[in-house]
């Protein structure tokens, strides 16, 4: 199974470590780092660390590609990103006491010709049987139903879409004519879409079941420190693993998506998907940037994941 990521709104993540974040105050940062990012890029980076070669499609600003060029030189990621005039956005991540405050910029306007070029490269890469992981916000210039259209195109081509989106892009995809193969919203994104709080895990499971009934084969809802719910035709599980020291929570959800994709590539069932997704996420939490430790460490974490039946949750 070939794996392709689609990142239409990548970012350079500028992570600033602070002792304590105080609104309105002057802060002296402990340290700062810059990583090539954006959800699909982070997924590609984690998959590459696990040993899965991946093709990265999408958009990149032509004026500041250095961090991305370095990532693609260091890891087995085939760069099929379409260059557009201007800069890739820089997103600010303020980390204090393990908590992250995100300031995400809108990103540059993407011209229609560039989007058409992305469609061409994606059509070449997404042969039948391919898993396409579309992740992150849509840039200005992109139609809000872009992912909904993509779900239909890929399904007609015999490729599968794993979608990690939020807001109107997620709503359009969930309510469009073709269901994505899999989705990974976080709990808040799912609650925003549903228009009601999902305070109990039973509420999350009920929404996931309803989405599965609409044709989404695999529904994963990440819930931060509470773990994640995994639901498919095989059943509904909650997977949890306590994290050690948190280096940065940025991209934990993307690492989980990478773990899900790695398990799908193995042809795994729901429990292995839940174990590997959780292990990737927790492994990433211990490191800054979209990076995993070596395979043995991730496998040991996967072994330690606690799996419970979602029906047993309050
Ligand atoms: N503090 C934590 N302790 C243990 N596991 C965690 C913690 N934070 C995140 N995780 C793991 O990482 C997974 C993904 O985290 P989260 O739900 O925050 O995703 P997200 O909101 O999509 O993140 P992001 O957008 O930053 O990538 C969780 O389902 C859980 O398995
Ligand atoms: O603005 P979006 O596209 O929703 O999210 C972008 C982003 O926050 O997602 C990644 C973490 O998941 C970061 O690398 C990046 O800055």
Tab-separated table of C-alpha atoms and ligand atoms in Angstrom:
chain	number	residue	atom	x	y	z
A	1	UNK	CA	0.000	0.000	0.000
A	2	UNK	CA	1.445	3.346	-1.087
A	3	UNK	CA	1.064	6.279	1.322
A	4	UNK	CA	0.658	9.888	0.180
A	5	UNK	CA	0.143	12.948	2.373
A	6	UNK	CA	-1.619	16.131	1.292
A	7	UNK	CA	-0.726	19.386	3.073
A	8	UNK	CA	-2.362	22.404	1.469
A	9	UNK	CA	-1.408	24.806	4.274
A	10	UNK	CA	2.018	23.808	5.629
A	11	UNK	CA	3.770	25.847	8.300
A	12	UNK	CA	7.121	26.451	9.843
A	13	UNK	CA	6.503	25.812	13.525
A	14	UNK	CA	8.426	28.261	15.679
A	15	UNK	CA	8.304	26.697	19.144
A	16	UNK	CA	9.196	29.073	21.978
A	17	UNK	CA	9.866	27.550	25.418
A	18	UNK	CA	8.840	29.780	28.334
A	19	UNK	CA	8.953	29.372	32.126
A	20	UNK	CA	5.434	30.655	32.457
A	21	UNK	CA	3.054	32.326	30.000
A	22	UNK	CA	1.480	35.497	31.401
A	23	UNK	CA	-0.835	37.527	29.214
A	24	UNK	CA	0.330	41.122	28.717
A	25	UNK	CA	3.815	40.492	30.220
A	26	UNK	CA	7.323	40.592	28.689
A	27	UNK	CA	8.757	37.069	28.455
A	28	UNK	CA	12.399	35.973	28.127
A	29	UNK	CA	12.351	32.706	26.206
A	30	UNK	CA	14.392	29.707	27.436
A	31	UNK	CA	14.905	28.501	23.860
A	32	UNK	CA	13.400	28.492	20.407
A	33	UNK	CA	13.329	25.983	17.544
A	34	UNK	CA	11.929	25.948	14.035
A	35	UNK	CA	10.564	22.820	12.390
A	36	UNK	CA	9.054	22.114	9.007
A	37	UNK	CA	5.422	21.437	9.885
A	38	UNK	CA	1.795	21.471	8.925
A	39	UNK	CA	-0.261	18.401	9.747
A	40	UNK	CA	0.423	16.332	6.603
A	41	UNK	CA	4.153	17.109	6.734
A	42	UNK	CA	4.263	15.952	10.375
A	43	UNK	CA	2.469	12.724	9.422
A	44	UNK	CA	4.989	12.122	6.618
A	45	UNK	CA	7.902	12.792	8.965
A	46	UNK	CA	6.681	10.277	11.590
A	47	UNK	CA	5.897	7.625	8.956
A	48	UNK	CA	9.365	8.059	7.495
A	49	UNK	CA	10.908	7.574	10.973
A	50	UNK	CA	8.976	4.311	11.272
A	51	UNK	CA	10.408	3.213	7.902
A	52	UNK	CA	7.423	3.804	5.633
A	53	UNK	CA	8.409	5.697	2.474
A	54	UNK	CA	5.881	8.423	1.750
A	55	UNK	CA	5.113	10.979	-0.956
A	56	UNK	CA	4.316	14.512	0.240
A	57	UNK	CA	1.876	16.430	-1.979
A	58	UNK	CA	0.448	19.901	-1.448
A	59	UNK	CA	1.723	23.455	-1.452
A	60	UNK	CA	4.968	25.129	-0.357
A	61	UNK	CA	6.024	28.792	-0.394
A	62	UNK	CA	8.987	29.242	-2.752
A	63	UNK	CA	10.709	31.922	-0.625
A	64	UNK	CA	11.515	29.960	2.597
A	65	UNK	CA	11.786	26.233	1.752
A	66	UNK	CA	15.010	25.495	3.709
A	67	UNK	CA	13.446	23.650	6.672
A	68	UNK	CA	11.379	21.484	4.307
A	69	UNK	CA	14.319	20.781	1.975
A	70	UNK	CA	16.353	19.666	5.012
A	71	UNK	CA	13.542	17.362	6.204
A	72	UNK	CA	13.145	15.765	2.770
A	73	UNK	CA	16.918	15.272	2.491
A	74	UNK	CA	17.063	13.608	5.923
A	75	UNK	CA	14.089	11.225	5.653
A	76	UNK	CA	12.577	8.959	2.949
A	77	UNK	CA	9.937	11.481	1.847
A	78	UNK	CA	9.384	12.132	-1.866
A	79	UNK	CA	8.779	15.843	-2.330
A	80	UNK	CA	5.920	16.521	-4.783
A	81	UNK	CA	4.884	19.831	-3.181
A	82	UNK	CA	3.937	22.542	-5.663
A	83	UNK	CA	5.899	25.755	-5.102
A	84	UNK	CA	3.913	29.004	-5.009
A	85	UNK	CA	5.211	32.584	-4.883
A	86	UNK	CA	5.751	33.950	-1.364
A	87	UNK	CA	6.477	32.417	2.019
A	88	UNK	CA	5.076	29.418	3.850
A	89	UNK	CA	3.407	30.754	7.032
A	90	UNK	CA	5.207	30.625	10.385
A	91	UNK	CA	3.044	29.366	13.270
A	92	UNK	CA	3.994	30.260	16.824
A	93	UNK	CA	3.848	27.572	19.527
A	94	UNK	CA	4.331	28.860	23.080
A	95	UNK	CA	5.228	25.990	25.424
A	96	UNK	CA	5.116	26.445	29.199
A	97	UNK	CA	4.972	23.657	31.791
A	98	UNK	CA	4.229	21.109	29.050
A	99	UNK	CA	1.201	23.068	27.805
A	100	UNK	CA	1.126	24.574	24.325
A	101	UNK	CA	-0.543	27.780	23.173
A	102	UNK	CA	-0.869	27.829	19.375
A	103	UNK	CA	-0.970	30.951	17.225
A	104	UNK	CA	-1.665	29.716	13.702
A	105	UNK	CA	-1.554	32.177	10.816
A	106	UNK	CA	-3.908	31.946	7.832
A	107	UNK	CA	-1.225	31.150	5.246
A	108	UNK	CA	-0.748	32.699	1.800
A	109	UNK	CA	-3.531	32.838	-0.801
A	110	UNK	CA	-3.119	29.871	-3.143
A	111	UNK	CA	-3.828	30.661	-6.815
A	112	UNK	CA	-6.230	28.353	-8.728
A	113	UNK	CA	-3.422	27.261	-11.100
A	114	UNK	CA	-1.391	25.948	-8.143
A	115	UNK	CA	-4.386	24.017	-6.801
A	116	UNK	CA	-4.906	22.497	-10.261
A	117	UNK	CA	-1.228	21.475	-10.284
A	118	UNK	CA	-1.624	19.857	-6.840
A	119	UNK	CA	-4.595	17.902	-8.201
A	120	UNK	CA	-2.449	16.678	-11.109
A	121	UNK	CA	0.429	15.539	-8.868
A	122	UNK	CA	-1.997	13.899	-6.452
A	123	UNK	CA	-3.756	12.067	-9.302
A	124	UNK	CA	-0.368	10.679	-10.429
A	125	UNK	CA	0.610	9.613	-6.901
A	126	UNK	CA	-2.758	8.234	-5.732
A	127	UNK	CA	-3.006	5.063	-7.784
A	128	UNK	CA	-5.681	2.472	-6.831
A	129	UNK	CA	-5.036	1.091	-3.340
A	130	UNK	CA	-3.154	4.197	-2.172
A	131	UNK	CA	-3.875	5.673	1.258
A	132	UNK	CA	-4.056	9.465	0.967
A	133	UNK	CA	-3.771	11.354	4.256
A	134	UNK	CA	-5.193	14.861	3.908
A	135	UNK	CA	-4.495	16.892	7.017
A	136	UNK	CA	-4.758	20.439	8.256
A	137	UNK	CA	-6.530	23.664	7.407
A	138	UNK	CA	-7.326	24.826	3.897
A	139	UNK	CA	-5.420	27.946	2.795
A	140	UNK	CA	-7.153	31.097	1.610
A	141	UNK	CA	-8.167	30.590	-2.024
A	142	UNK	CA	-9.214	26.985	-1.498
A	143	UNK	CA	-12.926	26.058	-1.572
A	144	UNK	CA	-14.300	24.959	1.834
A	145	UNK	CA	-15.554	21.705	0.266
A	146	UNK	CA	-12.086	20.808	-1.077
A	147	UNK	CA	-11.770	17.699	1.100
A	148	UNK	CA	-15.361	16.653	0.310
A	149	UNK	CA	-14.531	16.740	-3.418
A	150	UNK	CA	-11.279	14.891	-2.753
A	151	UNK	CA	-13.125	12.099	-0.908
A	152	UNK	CA	-15.318	11.563	-3.985
A	153	UNK	CA	-12.403	11.692	-6.467
A	154	UNK	CA	-10.275	9.243	-4.490
A	155	UNK	CA	-13.091	6.817	-3.869
A	156	UNK	CA	-13.878	6.776	-7.638
A	157	UNK	CA	-10.192	5.977	-8.258
A	158	UNK	CA	-10.060	3.126	-5.733
A	159	UNK	CA	-7.841	5.065	-3.310
A	160	UNK	CA	-8.697	5.695	0.352
A	161	UNK	CA	-8.827	9.014	2.210
A	162	UNK	CA	-7.777	9.387	5.852
A	163	UNK	CA	-8.856	12.905	6.810
A	164	UNK	CA	-7.704	15.064	9.723
A	165	UNK	CA	-9.513	18.374	9.370
A	166	UNK	CA	-11.640	20.737	11.441
A	167	UNK	CA	-14.269	23.456	11.096
A	168	UNK	CA	-16.058	23.975	7.795
A	169	UNK	CA	-13.622	21.743	5.879
A	170	UNK	CA	-14.522	18.839	8.196
A	171	UNK	CA	-18.245	19.630	8.088
A	172	UNK	CA	-18.266	19.679	4.271
A	173	UNK	CA	-16.401	16.347	4.128
A	174	UNK	CA	-18.698	14.684	6.676
A	175	UNK	CA	-21.797	15.912	4.910
A	176	UNK	CA	-20.565	15.444	1.318
A	177	UNK	CA	-21.698	12.682	-1.050
A	178	UNK	CA	-18.656	10.390	-0.558
A	179	UNK	CA	-17.568	9.401	2.948
A	180	UNK	CA	-13.813	9.472	3.687
A	181	UNK	CA	-12.419	6.020	4.521
A	182	UNK	CA	-11.209	7.234	7.927
A	183	UNK	CA	-11.221	10.399	10.038
A	184	UNK	CA	-9.265	11.563	13.115
A	185	UNK	CA	-10.848	14.645	14.666
A	186	UNK	CA	-10.015	15.526	18.248
A	187	UNK	CA	-12.845	15.648	20.762
A	188	UNK	CA	-13.300	19.436	20.499
A	189	UNK	CA	-13.388	19.360	16.688
A	190	UNK	CA	-16.033	16.630	16.760
A	191	UNK	CA	-18.081	18.548	19.356
A	192	UNK	CA	-17.829	21.743	17.253
A	193	UNK	CA	-19.112	19.843	14.214
A	194	UNK	CA	-21.947	18.253	16.209
A	195	UNK	CA	-22.813	21.551	17.924
A	196	UNK	CA	-22.937	20.024	21.406
A	197	UNK	CA	-20.403	19.219	24.121
A	198	UNK	CA	-19.191	15.611	24.202
A	199	UNK	CA	-18.285	15.447	27.881
A	200	UNK	CA	-18.576	11.691	28.422
A	201	UNK	CA	-16.716	9.057	26.434
A	202	UNK	CA	-20.134	7.487	25.821
A	203	UNK	CA	-21.115	10.723	23.988
A	204	UNK	CA	-17.978	10.513	21.830
A	205	UNK	CA	-18.686	6.844	21.080
A	206	UNK	CA	-22.289	7.612	20.084
A	207	UNK	CA	-21.119	10.252	17.570
A	208	UNK	CA	-18.429	7.939	16.221
A	209	UNK	CA	-21.038	5.191	15.759
A	210	UNK	CA	-23.302	7.583	13.857
A	211	UNK	CA	-20.426	8.570	11.554
A	212	UNK	CA	-19.549	4.924	10.969
A	213	UNK	CA	-23.182	4.285	10.028
A	214	UNK	CA	-22.806	7.001	7.368
A	215	UNK	CA	-20.033	4.997	5.708
A	216	UNK	CA	-16.788	6.055	7.442
A	217	UNK	CA	-15.009	2.743	7.984
A	218	UNK	CA	-12.649	3.920	10.735
A	219	UNK	CA	-13.460	6.746	13.156
A	220	UNK	CA	-10.741	7.807	15.606
A	221	UNK	CA	-11.371	10.600	18.101
A	222	UNK	CA	-8.302	11.770	19.997
A	223	UNK	CA	-8.879	13.056	23.528
A	224	UNK	CA	-5.501	14.362	24.706
A	225	UNK	CA	-4.417	12.872	28.059
A	226	UNK	CA	-7.612	10.772	28.128
A	227	UNK	CA	-6.385	8.724	25.159
A	228	UNK	CA	-8.413	8.066	22.025
A	229	UNK	CA	-11.490	6.215	20.852
A	230	UNK	CA	-11.134	3.859	17.864
A	231	UNK	CA	-14.278	2.581	16.135
A	232	UNK	CA	-14.752	0.331	13.104
A	233	UNK	CA	-16.914	-2.622	12.049
A	234	UNK	CA	-14.842	-4.642	14.566
A	235	UNK	CA	-16.116	-2.636	17.561
A	236	UNK	CA	-15.206	0.409	19.662
A	237	UNK	CA	-12.095	0.652	21.849
A	238	UNK	CA	-10.518	3.257	24.077
A	239	UNK	CA	-6.702	3.255	24.078
A	240	UNK	CA	-4.626	4.996	26.744
A	241	UNK	CA	-0.985	5.259	27.668
A	242	UNK	CA	0.410	7.660	30.286
A	243	UNK	CA	2.983	10.005	28.784
A	244	UNK	CA	6.318	10.678	30.491
A	245	UNK	CA	7.844	14.157	30.438
A	246	UNK	CA	6.197	16.229	27.716
A	247	UNK	CA	8.730	17.857	25.359
A	248	UNK	CA	5.977	19.325	23.198
A	249	UNK	CA	2.373	18.378	22.466
A	250	UNK	CA	2.558	19.941	18.970
A	251	UNK	CA	1.739	17.266	16.405
A	252	UNK	CA	0.691	14.493	18.826
A	253	UNK	CA	-2.470	14.082	16.774
A	254	UNK	CA	-0.412	13.937	13.561
A	255	UNK	CA	1.827	11.241	15.035
A	256	UNK	CA	-1.330	9.295	15.932
A	257	UNK	CA	-2.516	9.596	12.314
A	258	UNK	CA	0.888	8.302	11.170
A	259	UNK	CA	0.567	5.318	13.539
A	260	UNK	CA	-2.914	4.574	12.197
A	261	UNK	CA	-1.552	4.686	8.632
A	262	UNK	CA	1.389	2.443	9.545
A	263	UNK	CA	-1.034	-0.123	11.002
A	264	UNK	CA	-3.319	0.082	7.938
A	265	UNK	CA	-0.255	-0.559	5.778
A	266	UNK	CA	0.299	-3.773	7.787
A	267	UNK	CA	-3.344	-4.750	7.107
A	268	UNK	CA	-3.884	-4.672	10.888
A	269	UNK	CA	-7.145	-4.977	12.804
A	270	UNK	CA	-8.650	-2.396	15.174
A	271	UNK	CA	-6.641	-3.260	18.297
A	272	UNK	CA	-3.270	-2.983	16.518
A	273	UNK	CA	-4.420	0.296	14.910
A	274	UNK	CA	-5.265	1.607	18.391
A	275	UNK	CA	-1.976	0.397	19.887
A	276	UNK	CA	0.241	1.775	17.138
A	277	UNK	CA	-1.674	5.072	16.829
A	278	UNK	CA	-1.353	5.639	20.582
A	279	UNK	CA	2.294	4.552	20.713
A	280	UNK	CA	3.262	6.955	17.897
A	281	UNK	CA	1.452	9.830	19.670
A	282	UNK	CA	3.003	9.185	23.084
A	283	UNK	CA	6.457	8.580	21.549
A	284	UNK	CA	6.229	11.961	19.832
A	285	UNK	CA	5.209	13.729	23.044
A	286	UNK	CA	8.635	13.005	24.464
A	287	UNK	CA	10.431	14.786	21.622
A	288	UNK	CA	10.306	18.235	20.137
A	289	UNK	CA	9.381	18.427	16.450
A	290	UNK	CA	7.571	15.808	14.351
A	291	UNK	CA	10.001	13.003	15.191
A	292	UNK	CA	9.756	9.452	16.543
A	293	UNK	CA	12.352	7.464	18.483
A	294	UNK	CA	13.665	4.200	17.033
A	295	UNK	CA	11.262	1.352	16.202
A	296	UNK	CA	11.973	-0.764	19.287
A	297	UNK	CA	10.946	2.059	21.631
A	298	UNK	CA	7.682	2.611	19.737
A	299	UNK	CA	6.932	-1.142	19.722
A	300	UNK	CA	7.482	-1.293	23.497
A	301	UNK	CA	5.028	1.590	23.970
A	302	UNK	CA	2.487	-0.159	21.692
A	303	UNK	CA	2.755	-3.237	23.921
A	304	UNK	CA	2.050	-1.124	27.040
A	305	UNK	CA	-1.095	0.600	25.709
A	306	UNK	CA	-4.194	-0.161	27.793
A	307	UNK	CA	-7.178	-1.138	25.656
A	308	UNK	CA	-10.712	-1.133	27.036
A	309	UNK	CA	-14.090	-1.680	25.436
A	310	UNK	CA	-15.738	1.712	24.763
A	311	UNK	CA	-19.017	0.257	26.058
A	312	UNK	CA	-17.449	0.012	29.517
A	313	UNK	CA	-16.727	3.763	29.669
A	314	UNK	CA	-18.913	6.257	31.505
B	1	LIG	N1	-0.894	14.579	28.075
B	1	LIG	C1	-1.028	13.414	27.414
B	1	LIG	N2	-0.839	12.240	28.034
B	1	LIG	C2	-0.969	11.056	27.399
B	1	LIG	N3	-1.281	10.962	26.071
B	1	LIG	C3	-1.481	12.102	25.399
B	1	LIG	C4	-1.382	13.386	26.018
B	1	LIG	N4	-1.620	14.330	25.079
B	1	LIG	C5	-1.869	13.672	23.931
B	1	LIG	N5	-1.784	12.334	24.114
B	1	LIG	C6	-1.926	11.277	23.102
B	1	LIG	O1	-1.845	11.891	21.824
B	1	LIG	C7	-3.096	11.707	21.134
B	1	LIG	C8	-3.368	12.938	20.275
B	1	LIG	O2	-3.451	14.070	21.122
B	1	LIG	P1	-4.589	15.185	20.960
B	1	LIG	O3	-5.914	14.611	21.237
B	1	LIG	O4	-4.140	16.349	21.762
B	1	LIG	O5	-4.511	15.459	19.388
B	1	LIG	P2	-4.710	16.794	18.534
B	1	LIG	O6	-5.619	17.728	19.269
B	1	LIG	O7	-5.089	16.361	17.178
B	1	LIG	O8	-3.222	17.354	18.557
B	1	LIG	P3	-2.419	18.286	17.515
B	1	LIG	O9	-3.436	19.096	16.744
B	1	LIG	O10	-1.529	19.114	18.402
B	1	LIG	O11	-1.645	17.357	16.665
B	1	LIG	C9	-4.126	11.436	22.218
B	1	LIG	O12	-5.239	10.716	21.718
B	1	LIG	C10	-3.295	10.621	23.206
B	1	LIG	O13	-3.180	9.269	22.772
B	2	LIG	O1	-3.668	25.573	10.971
B	2	LIG	P1	-3.783	24.070	10.838
B	2	LIG	O2	-3.442	23.623	9.441
B	2	LIG	O3	-5.084	23.517	11.323
B	2	LIG	O4	-2.711	23.427	11.827
B	2	LIG	C1	-1.350	23.713	11.640
B	2	LIG	C2	-0.537	23.116	12.766
B	2	LIG	O5	-0.886	23.638	14.050
B	2	LIG	O6	-0.752	21.716	12.800
B	2	LIG	C3	0.432	21.042	13.186
B	2	LIG	C4	0.219	20.332	14.485
B	2	LIG	O7	-0.828	19.425	14.391
B	2	LIG	C5	1.530	22.088	13.233
B	2	LIG	O8	2.690	21.605	12.628
B	2	LIG	C6	0.955	23.273	12.519
B	2	LIG	O9	1.466	24.522	12.943
